Amino acid sequence: MEQVAGNPWAALAYLIAGMCFILALRGLSSPVSSQRGNRFGMIGMTIAVVTTLVTHVPAADGGGLNSATIAELLAAIGIGAAIGIVTARRIAMTAMPQLVAAFHSLVGLAAVLVAAAAFLNPLAFGIADRVIPMIGQPFAVIHTVSRIEMGLGVAIGAITFSGSVIAFLKLNGNMGGKPILLPGRHLINLGVLAAILVLIVAFTQDQSAWIFWTITILSFAIGFLLIVPIGGADMPVVVSMLNSYSGWAAAAMGFTLHNSAMIITGALVGSSGAILSYIMCRAMNRSFVSVIAGGFGAESGGGGDGVKVDRPWKRGSAEDAAFLMSQAEQVIIVPGYGMAVAQAQHVLREMADKLKAHGVRVKYAIHPVAGRMPGHMNVLLAEANVPYDEVFELEDINSEFAQTDVAFVIGANDVTNPAAKTDRSSPIYGMPVLDVEKAKTVLFIKRSMGGVGYAGVDNDVFYRDNTMMLLADAKKMVEEIVKSLD
Amino acid sequence: MDFVAILSIFVMACFVGYYVVWSVTPALHTPLMAVTNAISSVIIVGALIAGAAAGSAGSKWLGLLAVVLASVNIFGGFAVTQRMLAMYKKKDRPAAASKH
């Protein structure tokens, strides 16, 4: 059996594949170069797959090409390709967070399967140093280093799988977004994690099947236990974190197989997910540990309800909103998760077009945690044909609200709450927010006055003199505004 | 390759990843997740090795199943990334301009 490390041409090809993956991510620095980057990714993957097929499919019994094995492998690829392409074509852009979570779970499960396959047939992977002849089947002894890598690979893969399944169920609405809290969960989690580490150490001493499978089962359990207590609004962090794990799982398997393409990719994906998690945490002013500990938003809707009903607020109609905006010089639209839920992005763009026809300058302001995954709002706006140079990040546009006539908030809440700047007792204190209240008028679309955002806090913006509440479904309200603008 | 050589590749790649990912524009963070998803399915290399090898039927079938899962991800991931990236347009493109 030929080893990956033994063939310099194969090693070189994997290195080139790894470089293509770096270029794929590099391309995403701008929408202009991004499609070229994606093509680099496809080229890299083709190189990696073809190289593996060429070097690892054993010759047929009489020499020559082993067409049966090749056919099996290509059939497996074909089945996957068909499912993948159909899914990618059909999926609605609003369902992107679920899709990404589902894809993460597949990477995790594939990592577990590969680690299990390597455990069952270590000779094929070139990770056994000697074979002990035994009655029945000879026993291949796996390198100690490889056992650690395999143990870590299977553990991270299993956590990625079960964690992503839970994230998928929460994002897809099959499971309530509210955090589910087990008593003593921190102790249980730490205990399970410690048990996994102890078993990985034990695995280096004793290559028993039961240790391998116990590591796998405990890791499935911990992935489940870790994500269940995390609320829906913390999902941007969770999805990024699972993205990171899927990378580390690939890297661990790359160590096992001495494969540079897998190691480079694993490191890229691992750091990418970690950086995205960091950006999301920073945008919520929360520590990574507190997100992972879970439970945020569990007590929402409690204390504040009685107080806020009494405060006066102004209600506006679609006609009022249309009039105010058509007279404005500049309107900044602040979209949030509610826009995605209502699928209001297309009609919103229609409204923006009408306003532009009235000579109004329209911009969009995106908070980093708006939506359920990083960049969620940007994709939805792009889907609705909003030019990306009208869409701005928080730090680039926040100073403009003071010179803006109308801030139009659609489906966002906590990311506009001024309490984050002033109220030290607020759970969202210190979180960077969009300064919508500085605009001359704030138009705030909300279903009803009763509900609160995910943080469970009341928003002072509702009761300000310059705010007009538009109480309706986001899509219906924007449709009516569009009609009034004619 | 010995362990230290592999570790060196890994550590360097982490640094490359760090700088490359920070240069990704926030507007493209969702495509970033989709494409990293696709490329992390390079784990298909391990799946193909297991699926091609003789010697253990169990290992072979696990490998083939992993090939299917990783392929879903590779094709689905790249296709959905392509679909998203094609939607990002600048102001002066005909699609936006024709509305006026």
Coordinates of C-alpha atoms in Angstrom, one line a residue:
Chain A
M1 CA 0.0 0.0 0.0
E2 CA 1.4 3.4 -1.0
Q3 CA 1.6 6.0 1.7
V4 CA 0.7 9.6 1.2
A5 CA 4.0 10.7 2.7
G6 CA 5.9 8.3 0.5
N7 CA 5.0 9.9 -2.8
P8 CA 6.6 13.4 -3.3
W9 CA 4.3 14.2 -6.2
A10 CA 1.2 13.5 -4.2
A11 CA 2.5 15.6 -1.3
L12 CA 3.2 18.4 -3.8
A13 CA -0.3 18.1 -5.2
Y14 CA -1.9 18.3 -1.8
L15 CA 0.2 21.4 -1.0
I16 CA -1.1 23.1 -4.2
A17 CA -4.6 22.2 -3.2
G18 CA -4.0 23.8 0.2
M19 CA -2.7 27.0 -1.5
C20 CA -5.9 27.1 -3.7
F21 CA -8.0 27.0 -0.5
I22 CA -6.0 30.0 0.9
L23 CA -6.7 31.9 -2.3
A24 CA -10.4 30.9 -2.1
L25 CA -10.7 32.7 1.3
R26 CA -8.4 35.6 0.1
G27 CA -10.9 36.3 -2.8
L28 CA -13.6 37.1 -0.2
S29 CA -11.9 40.3 0.7
S30 CA -14.1 42.0 -1.9
P31 CA -17.3 41.0 -3.8
V32 CA -15.4 41.7 -7.1
S33 CA -12.8 39.0 -6.5
S34 CA -15.0 36.6 -4.6
Q35 CA -16.3 34.5 -7.5
R36 CA -12.7 33.9 -8.7
G37 CA -11.9 32.9 -5.2
N38 CA -14.7 30.3 -5.1
R39 CA -13.3 28.9 -8.4
F40 CA -9.9 28.5 -6.7
G41 CA -11.7 26.5 -4.0
M42 CA -13.2 24.2 -6.5
I43 CA -9.9 23.7 -8.3
G44 CA -8.2 22.9 -5.0
M45 CA -10.8 20.3 -4.1
T46 CA -10.6 18.7 -7.5
I47 CA -6.8 18.4 -7.2
A48 CA -7.1 16.8 -3.7
V49 CA -9.7 14.3 -4.8
V50 CA -8.0 13.3 -8.1
T51 CA -4.6 13.0 -6.3
T52 CA -6.2 10.7 -3.7
L53 CA -7.8 8.5 -6.4
V54 CA -4.6 8.2 -8.4
T55 CA -2.4 7.3 -5.4
H56 CA -4.8 5.2 -3.3
V57 CA -6.9 3.1 -5.5
P58 CA -5.1 -0.3 -5.5
A59 CA -4.3 -1.9 -8.8
A60 CA -6.6 -4.7 -10.0
D61 CA -5.5 -8.3 -9.3
G62 CA -3.9 -8.7 -12.7
G63 CA -2.4 -5.2 -12.7
G64 CA -4.0 -2.2 -14.4
L65 CA -6.9 -0.1 -13.4
N66 CA -9.2 -1.3 -10.7
S67 CA -12.4 -0.2 -12.3
A68 CA -14.8 -1.7 -9.7
T69 CA -13.3 0.3 -6.8
I70 CA -13.2 3.5 -8.9
A71 CA -16.8 3.0 -9.9
E72 CA -17.9 2.6 -6.2
L73 CA -16.1 5.7 -5.2
L74 CA -17.4 7.7 -8.1
A75 CA -21.0 6.5 -7.4
A76 CA -20.6 7.7 -3.8
I77 CA -19.4 11.1 -5.0
G78 CA -22.2 11.2 -7.5
I79 CA -24.9 10.5 -4.9
G80 CA -23.5 13.2 -2.7
A81 CA -23.1 15.7 -5.6
A82 CA -26.7 15.2 -6.6
I83 CA -28.0 15.8 -3.1
G84 CA -25.7 18.8 -2.6
I85 CA -26.4 20.6 -5.8
V86 CA -30.2 20.1 -5.6
T87 CA -30.2 21.4 -2.0
A88 CA -28.0 24.4 -2.9
R89 CA -30.3 25.4 -5.8
R90 CA -33.5 25.1 -3.9
I91 CA -32.7 26.6 -0.6
A92 CA -34.2 29.9 0.3
M93 CA -31.7 32.6 1.2
T94 CA -33.5 33.2 4.5
A95 CA -32.9 29.5 5.4
M96 CA -29.1 29.9 4.9
P97 CA -28.3 29.6 8.7
Q98 CA -30.0 26.3 8.9
L99 CA -28.3 25.1 5.7
V100 CA -24.9 26.0 7.0
A101 CA -25.6 24.2 10.3
A102 CA -26.7 21.1 8.4
F103 CA -23.6 21.2 6.3
H104 CA -21.4 21.5 9.5
S105 CA -23.1 18.4 10.9
L106 CA -22.1 16.5 7.7
V107 CA -18.4 17.5 8.0
G108 CA -18.5 16.4 11.7
L109 CA -20.1 13.0 10.9
A110 CA -17.7 12.5 8.0
A111 CA -14.8 13.1 10.3
V112 CA -16.2 10.5 12.8
L113 CA -16.6 8.0 10.0
V114 CA -13.1 8.5 8.7
A115 CA -11.6 8.2 12.1
A116 CA -13.6 5.0 12.7
A117 CA -12.5 3.6 9.3
A118 CA -8.9 4.4 10.2
F119 CA -9.3 2.7 13.5
L120 CA -10.7 -0.5 11.9
N121 CA -8.2 -0.6 9.0
P122 CA -5.0 1.3 10.2
L123 CA -2.8 -0.4 7.6
A124 CA -4.7 1.3 4.8
F125 CA -3.9 4.7 6.3
G126 CA -0.3 3.9 7.0
I127 CA -0.6 4.6 10.7
A128 CA 0.3 1.2 12.2
D129 CA 4.0 0.5 13.1
R130 CA 3.8 -3.2 13.5
V131 CA 1.4 -6.1 13.0
I132 CA 1.0 -8.8 15.7
P133 CA 0.0 -12.1 14.0
M134 CA -3.0 -13.5 15.8
I135 CA -5.4 -16.3 15.2
G136 CA -8.1 -15.1 12.9
Q137 CA -7.2 -11.5 12.0
P138 CA -3.7 -10.0 12.6
F139 CA -3.7 -7.1 15.0
A140 CA -2.2 -3.8 13.7
V141 CA -0.7 -1.6 16.4
I142 CA -1.4 2.1 15.7
H143 CA 1.3 4.7 16.4
T144 CA 0.9 6.5 19.7
V145 CA 0.8 9.9 18.1
S146 CA -1.8 8.8 15.6
R147 CA -3.9 7.5 18.4
I148 CA -4.0 10.9 20.1
E149 CA -4.8 12.6 16.7
M150 CA -7.5 10.0 16.0
G151 CA -9.0 10.4 19.5
L152 CA -9.1 14.2 19.1
G153 CA -10.4 13.9 15.5
V154 CA -13.3 11.6 16.5
A155 CA -14.1 13.7 19.6
I156 CA -14.2 17.1 17.7
G157 CA -16.0 15.5 14.8
A158 CA -18.7 14.0 17.0
I159 CA -19.1 17.3 18.9
T160 CA -19.5 19.2 15.6
F161 CA -22.1 16.7 14.4
S162 CA -24.4 16.6 17.4
G163 CA -23.9 20.3 18.2
S164 CA -24.8 21.2 14.6
V165 CA -27.8 19.0 14.6
I166 CA -29.2 20.9 17.6
A167 CA -28.3 24.2 16.1
F168 CA -30.1 23.2 12.9
L169 CA -33.2 22.1 14.8
K170 CA -33.2 25.5 16.7
L171 CA -32.7 27.6 13.6
N172 CA -35.2 25.6 11.6
G173 CA -37.8 26.1 14.2
N174 CA -38.2 22.3 15.0
M175 CA -37.0 23.1 18.5
G176 CA -37.9 26.2 20.6
G177 CA -35.3 29.0 20.4
K178 CA -35.5 29.4 24.2
P179 CA -32.6 27.9 26.1
I180 CA -33.3 24.6 27.8
L181 CA -31.5 24.6 31.2
L182 CA -30.6 21.4 33.0
P183 CA -29.8 21.7 36.7
G184 CA -26.1 21.2 37.4
R185 CA -25.4 21.3 33.6
H186 CA -22.0 23.0 34.1
L187 CA -20.8 20.1 36.3
I188 CA -22.2 17.5 33.9
N189 CA -20.5 19.1 31.0
L190 CA -17.1 19.5 32.7
G191 CA -17.4 15.9 33.9
V192 CA -18.1 14.6 30.4
L193 CA -15.2 16.7 28.9
A194 CA -12.8 15.4 31.5
A195 CA -13.9 11.9 30.9
I196 CA -13.2 12.3 27.1
L197 CA -9.7 13.6 27.8
V198 CA -9.0 10.8 30.2
L199 CA -10.2 8.3 27.7
I200 CA -8.0 9.8 24.9
V201 CA -5.0 9.4 27.2
A202 CA -6.1 5.8 28.0
F203 CA -6.4 5.2 24.3
T204 CA -2.7 5.8 23.8
Q205 CA -1.9 3.0 26.3
D206 CA -4.6 0.6 25.2
Q207 CA -5.9 0.3 21.7
S208 CA -9.2 -1.2 22.6
A209 CA -12.4 -0.8 20.6
W210 CA -14.5 0.1 23.7
I211 CA -12.3 3.1 24.5
F212 CA -12.6 4.4 21.0
W213 CA -16.4 4.0 20.9
T214 CA -16.9 5.4 24.4
I215 CA -15.0 8.6 23.3
T216 CA -17.3 8.8 20.3
I217 CA -20.5 8.4 22.3
L218 CA -19.5 10.8 25.0
S219 CA -18.5 13.4 22.4
F220 CA -21.9 13.1 20.7
A221 CA -23.4 13.6 24.1
I222 CA -21.3 16.7 25.0
G223 CA -22.1 18.4 21.6
F224 CA -25.8 17.9 22.4
L225 CA -25.4 19.1 26.0
L226 CA -23.4 22.2 25.0
I227 CA -25.8 23.6 22.4
V228 CA -29.2 22.8 24.0
P229 CA -28.9 25.5 26.7
I230 CA -27.9 28.2 24.2
G231 CA -30.7 30.5 23.1
G232 CA -31.7 31.3 19.5
A233 CA -30.2 34.8 19.5
D234 CA -26.8 33.5 20.4
M235 CA -26.9 31.3 17.3
P236 CA -24.5 33.5 15.3
V237 CA -21.8 32.6 17.8
V238 CA -22.8 29.0 17.9
V239 CA -22.8 28.6 14.1
S240 CA -19.4 30.3 13.8
M241 CA -18.0 28.1 16.7
L242 CA -19.2 24.9 15.0
N243 CA -17.7 26.2 11.8
S244 CA -14.4 26.4 13.7
Y245 CA -14.8 22.9 15.1
S246 CA -15.4 21.4 11.7
G247 CA -12.1 22.9 10.7
W248 CA -10.2 21.5 13.7
A249 CA -11.7 18.1 13.1
A250 CA -10.4 18.1 9.5
A251 CA -7.0 19.3 10.8
A252 CA -6.8 16.4 13.3
M253 CA -7.6 13.9 10.6
G254 CA -4.9 15.7 8.5
F255 CA -2.4 15.0 11.2
T256 CA -3.4 11.4 11.2
L257 CA -3.0 11.0 7.5
H258 CA 0.1 13.3 7.2
N259 CA -1.9 15.3 4.6
S260 CA -0.9 18.9 4.1
A261 CA -4.1 19.8 2.2
M262 CA -6.2 18.7 5.2
I263 CA -4.0 20.4 7.7
I264 CA -3.9 23.7 5.9
T265 CA -7.6 23.7 5.3
G266 CA -8.3 22.7 8.9
A267 CA -6.2 25.5 10.2
L268 CA -7.9 28.0 7.8
V269 CA -11.4 26.9 8.6
G270 CA -10.6 26.6 12.3
S271 CA -9.2 30.2 12.5
S272 CA -12.0 31.5 10.3
G273 CA -14.7 30.2 12.6
A274 CA -12.8 31.3 15.7
I275 CA -12.5 34.9 14.3
L276 CA -16.2 35.0 13.4
S277 CA -17.1 33.9 16.9
Y278 CA -14.9 36.6 18.3
I279 CA -16.4 39.3 16.1
M280 CA -20.0 38.1 17.1
C281 CA -19.1 38.1 20.8
R282 CA -17.6 41.5 20.5
A283 CA -20.7 42.8 18.8
M284 CA -22.8 41.6 21.7
N285 CA -20.2 42.7 24.3
R286 CA -20.3 39.2 25.7
S287 CA -17.5 36.8 26.5
F288 CA -17.2 33.6 24.6
V289 CA -17.4 31.7 27.9
S290 CA -20.7 33.3 28.8
V291 CA -22.2 32.4 25.4
I292 CA -21.1 28.8 25.7
A293 CA -22.4 28.7 29.3
G294 CA -25.7 29.4 27.7
G295 CA -29.0 30.5 29.2
F296 CA -29.0 34.0 27.8
G297 CA -32.5 35.4 27.4
A298 CA -34.0 32.7 29.6
E299 CA -35.7 35.2 31.9
S300 CA -37.0 37.4 29.1
G301 CA -40.4 38.9 29.3
G302 CA -40.4 38.8 33.1
G303 CA -39.8 42.0 35.1
G304 CA -40.1 44.7 32.5
D305 CA -43.6 44.1 31.2
G306 CA -45.6 45.9 33.9
V307 CA -43.7 49.1 33.7
K308 CA -43.4 49.7 30.0
V309 CA -47.1 49.5 29.1
D310 CA -47.7 52.8 30.9
R311 CA -45.3 54.9 29.0
P312 CA -46.7 57.0 26.2
W313 CA -45.7 56.3 22.6
K314 CA -46.8 57.5 19.2
R315 CA -48.3 55.3 16.5
G316 CA -48.0 56.1 12.8
S317 CA -49.6 54.8 9.7
A318 CA -48.1 53.7 6.4
E319 CA -49.1 57.1 4.8
D320 CA -47.4 59.0 7.6
A321 CA -44.2 57.0 7.0
A322 CA -44.4 57.4 3.2
F323 CA -44.8 61.1 3.6
L324 CA -42.0 61.6 6.1
M325 CA -39.6 59.5 4.0
S326 CA -40.4 61.1 0.7
Q327 CA -39.7 64.5 2.1
A328 CA -36.3 63.3 3.6
E329 CA -32.9 64.0 2.2
Q330 CA -31.4 60.8 3.6
V331 CA -33.0 57.6 4.9
I332 CA -31.1 54.9 6.7
I333 CA -32.7 51.5 6.8
V334 CA -31.8 49.3 9.8
P335 CA -32.8 45.6 9.0
G336 CA -32.8 42.8 11.6
Y337 CA -33.9 39.2 12.0
G338 CA -37.6 40.3 11.8
M339 CA -37.0 41.3 8.2
A340 CA -35.7 37.8 7.4
V341 CA -38.7 36.2 9.2
A342 CA -41.2 38.3 7.3
Q343 CA -39.3 37.9 4.0
A344 CA -39.5 41.6 3.5
Q345 CA -36.2 42.2 1.7
H346 CA -37.6 42.4 -1.8
V347 CA -40.4 44.8 -1.0
L348 CA -38.0 46.8 1.1
R349 CA -35.8 47.3 -2.0
E350 CA -38.9 48.3 -4.0
M351 CA -39.5 51.0 -1.3
A352 CA -35.9 52.1 -1.6
D353 CA -36.2 52.4 -5.3
K354 CA -39.4 54.5 -5.0
L355 CA -37.6 56.8 -2.5
K356 CA -34.7 57.2 -4.8
A357 CA -37.1 58.3 -7.5
H358 CA -38.2 61.0 -5.1
G359 CA -34.6 62.1 -4.8
V360 CA -34.0 60.6 -1.4
R361 CA -30.6 59.1 -0.6
V362 CA -31.0 55.6 0.9
K363 CA -28.5 53.7 2.9
Y364 CA -28.6 50.5 4.9
A365 CA -27.0 50.0 8.3
I366 CA -26.0 46.5 9.3
H367 CA -25.2 45.5 12.9
P368 CA -22.8 42.6 13.0
V369 CA -25.2 40.4 15.0
A370 CA -28.4 41.3 13.0
G371 CA -29.9 38.0 11.9
R372 CA -28.9 34.5 12.8
M373 CA -25.5 34.2 11.3
P374 CA -22.6 36.5 10.4
G375 CA -23.4 38.5 7.3
H376 CA -27.0 37.2 7.2
M377 CA -28.6 40.6 6.4
N378 CA -26.0 41.3 3.7
V379 CA -26.9 38.2 1.8
L380 CA -30.7 38.9 2.0
L381 CA -30.2 42.4 0.7
A382 CA -28.0 41.2 -2.1
E383 CA -30.7 38.7 -2.9
A384 CA -33.1 41.5 -3.2
N385 CA -30.7 43.3 -5.6
V386 CA -29.7 46.0 -3.2
P387 CA -26.3 47.2 -4.5
Y388 CA -23.6 46.3 -1.9
D389 CA -22.2 49.8 -1.9
E390 CA -25.4 51.1 -0.3
V391 CA -24.9 48.7 2.6
F392 CA -22.7 49.9 5.5
E393 CA -21.3 48.3 8.6
L394 CA -22.0 49.7 12.1
E395 CA -18.8 51.6 12.5
D396 CA -18.9 53.1 9.1
I397 CA -22.3 54.6 9.3
N398 CA -23.1 55.2 13.0
S399 CA -21.9 58.8 12.9
E400 CA -24.3 59.6 10.0
F401 CA -27.5 59.1 12.0
A402 CA -27.2 62.6 13.5
Q403 CA -27.4 64.1 10.0
T404 CA -30.1 61.7 8.8
D405 CA -33.8 62.6 8.5
V406 CA -35.3 59.2 8.9
A407 CA -34.0 56.0 10.5
F408 CA -36.2 53.1 9.3
V409 CA -35.9 50.2 11.7
I410 CA -37.4 46.9 10.3
G411 CA -37.2 43.8 12.4
A412 CA -34.3 44.9 14.6
N413 CA -34.6 45.8 18.2
D414 CA -31.8 45.3 20.7
V415 CA -29.2 46.5 18.3
T416 CA -30.8 50.0 18.4
N417 CA -31.3 50.1 22.2
P418 CA -29.7 53.2 23.7
A419 CA -29.7 51.5 27.1
A420 CA -26.6 49.7 25.9
K421 CA -24.8 53.1 26.1
T422 CA -26.3 54.5 29.3
D423 CA -27.9 51.9 31.6
R424 CA -25.2 50.1 33.5
S425 CA -27.8 47.6 34.9
S426 CA -29.0 46.6 31.5
P427 CA -28.0 43.1 30.3
I428 CA -26.9 44.5 27.0
Y429 CA -24.8 47.4 28.6
G430 CA -21.6 47.9 26.6
M431 CA -22.9 46.3 23.4
P432 CA -22.2 48.5 20.4
V433 CA -25.5 49.8 19.0
L434 CA -26.8 51.8 16.1
D435 CA -27.6 55.3 17.2
V436 CA -31.0 55.5 15.4
E437 CA -32.4 57.8 18.1
K438 CA -30.1 60.6 16.8
A439 CA -32.0 60.7 13.5
K440 CA -34.6 63.5 13.2
T441 CA -37.4 60.8 13.0
V442 CA -37.3 57.1 13.8
L443 CA -39.8 54.9 12.1
F444 CA -39.9 51.6 14.0
I445 CA -41.7 48.6 12.5
K446 CA -42.8 46.1 15.2
R447 CA -45.5 43.5 15.3
S448 CA -46.9 44.8 18.6
M449 CA -45.9 46.8 21.7
G450 CA -45.9 43.7 23.9
G451 CA -42.9 41.8 22.8
V452 CA -39.3 42.5 23.7
G453 CA -36.1 41.6 21.9
Y454 CA -34.0 38.5 22.6
A455 CA -32.3 40.1 25.5
G456 CA -35.6 40.5 27.3
V457 CA -35.2 44.3 27.8
D458 CA -37.4 47.2 26.9
N459 CA -36.2 49.6 24.3
D460 CA -36.2 53.3 25.2
V461 CA -36.4 54.3 21.5
F462 CA -40.1 53.3 21.4
Y463 CA -41.1 56.1 23.7
R464 CA -39.0 58.9 22.4
D465 CA -40.7 62.1 21.0
N466 CA -39.0 61.6 17.6
T467 CA -40.1 58.0 17.2
M468 CA -43.2 56.8 15.3
M469 CA -44.2 53.2 15.9
L470 CA -45.5 51.3 12.9
L471 CA -47.3 48.3 14.3
A472 CA -47.8 45.6 11.7
D473 CA -46.2 42.6 10.0
A474 CA -43.0 44.0 8.5
K475 CA -43.7 42.9 4.9
K476 CA -47.4 44.2 5.0
M477 CA -46.3 47.5 6.4
V478 CA -43.6 48.0 3.8
E479 CA -46.0 47.0 1.0
E480 CA -48.5 49.7 2.2
I481 CA -45.7 52.3 2.3
V482 CA -44.8 51.4 -1.2
K483 CA -48.4 51.9 -2.3
S484 CA -48.6 55.3 -0.5
L485 CA -45.4 56.4 -2.2
D486 CA -47.0 56.2 -5.7
Chain B
M1 CA 6.9 13.7 7.2
D2 CA 7.6 13.7 10.9
F3 CA 5.4 15.2 13.5
V4 CA 7.3 18.5 13.8
A5 CA 7.2 19.1 10.1
I6 CA 3.4 18.6 10.1
L7 CA 3.0 20.8 13.1
S8 CA 5.0 23.5 11.4
I9 CA 2.6 23.5 8.4
F10 CA -0.3 23.6 10.8
V11 CA 1.0 26.5 12.8
M12 CA 1.9 28.5 9.7
A13 CA -1.5 27.8 8.2
C14 CA -3.1 29.1 11.4
F15 CA -1.3 32.4 11.0
V16 CA -2.2 32.6 7.3
G17 CA -5.8 31.9 8.2
Y18 CA -5.8 34.6 10.8
Y19 CA -4.7 37.3 8.5
V20 CA -6.7 36.1 5.5
V21 CA -9.9 35.9 7.4
W22 CA -9.5 39.3 9.0
S23 CA -9.3 40.8 5.5
V24 CA -12.6 39.3 4.5
T25 CA -15.2 42.0 4.2
P26 CA -18.0 41.6 6.8
A27 CA -20.6 41.8 4.0
L28 CA -19.3 38.4 2.8
H29 CA -19.3 36.6 6.2
T30 CA -22.1 34.3 5.2
P31 CA -20.4 33.2 1.9
L32 CA -17.2 32.8 4.0
M33 CA -19.0 30.3 6.3
A34 CA -20.4 28.4 3.3
V35 CA -17.1 28.2 1.5
T36 CA -15.1 27.2 4.6
N37 CA -17.7 24.5 5.0
A38 CA -17.1 23.3 1.5
I39 CA -13.3 23.2 1.8
S40 CA -13.3 21.6 5.2
S41 CA -14.9 18.6 3.4
V42 CA -11.4 18.0 2.1
I43 CA -11.8 15.3 4.7
I44 CA -13.1 13.4 1.7
V45 CA -9.4 12.5 1.2
G46 CA -9.5 10.3 4.2
A47 CA -12.9 8.9 3.2
L48 CA -11.6 8.0 -0.3
I49 CA -8.6 6.2 1.2
A50 CA -10.9 4.1 3.5
G51 CA -13.3 3.5 0.6
A52 CA -10.6 2.4 -1.8
A53 CA -8.7 0.1 0.6
A54 CA -9.1 -3.6 0.9
G55 CA -8.7 -5.5 4.1
S56 CA -11.7 -4.4 6.2
A57 CA -15.2 -4.4 4.9
G58 CA -16.5 -2.3 7.8
S59 CA -13.8 0.3 7.2
K60 CA -14.6 0.3 3.5
W61 CA -18.3 1.0 4.0
L62 CA -17.7 3.7 6.6
G63 CA -15.4 5.2 4.0
L64 CA -18.0 5.1 1.2
L65 CA -20.6 6.7 3.5
A66 CA -18.2 9.4 4.5
V67 CA -17.5 10.0 0.8
V68 CA -21.2 10.6 0.2
L69 CA -21.5 13.0 3.2
A70 CA -18.4 14.9 2.2
S71 CA -19.6 15.2 -1.4
V72 CA -22.9 16.6 -0.4
N73 CA -21.0 19.3 1.4
I74 CA -18.4 19.9 -1.3
F75 CA -20.9 20.3 -4.1
G76 CA -23.6 21.9 -2.0
G77 CA -21.2 24.3 -0.3
F78 CA -19.5 25.5 -3.5
A79 CA -22.8 25.8 -5.4
V80 CA -24.5 27.8 -2.6
T81 CA -21.5 30.0 -2.3
Q82 CA -21.5 30.6 -6.0
R83 CA -25.2 31.4 -5.9
M84 CA -24.8 33.9 -3.1
L85 CA -21.7 35.6 -4.6
A86 CA -23.5 36.1 -7.9
M87 CA -26.1 38.2 -6.1
Y88 CA -23.6 40.8 -4.8
K89 CA -23.8 43.7 -7.3
K90 CA -22.6 47.2 -7.5
K91 CA -24.8 50.3 -8.0
D92 CA -24.1 50.9 -11.7
R93 CA -24.9 47.4 -12.9
P94 CA -27.8 47.2 -15.3
A95 CA -29.9 45.2 -12.9
A96 CA -30.1 48.1 -10.4
A97 CA -30.0 50.9 -12.9
S98 CA -33.0 49.6 -14.9
K99 CA -35.3 50.3 -12.0
H100 CA -35.1 54.1 -12.5

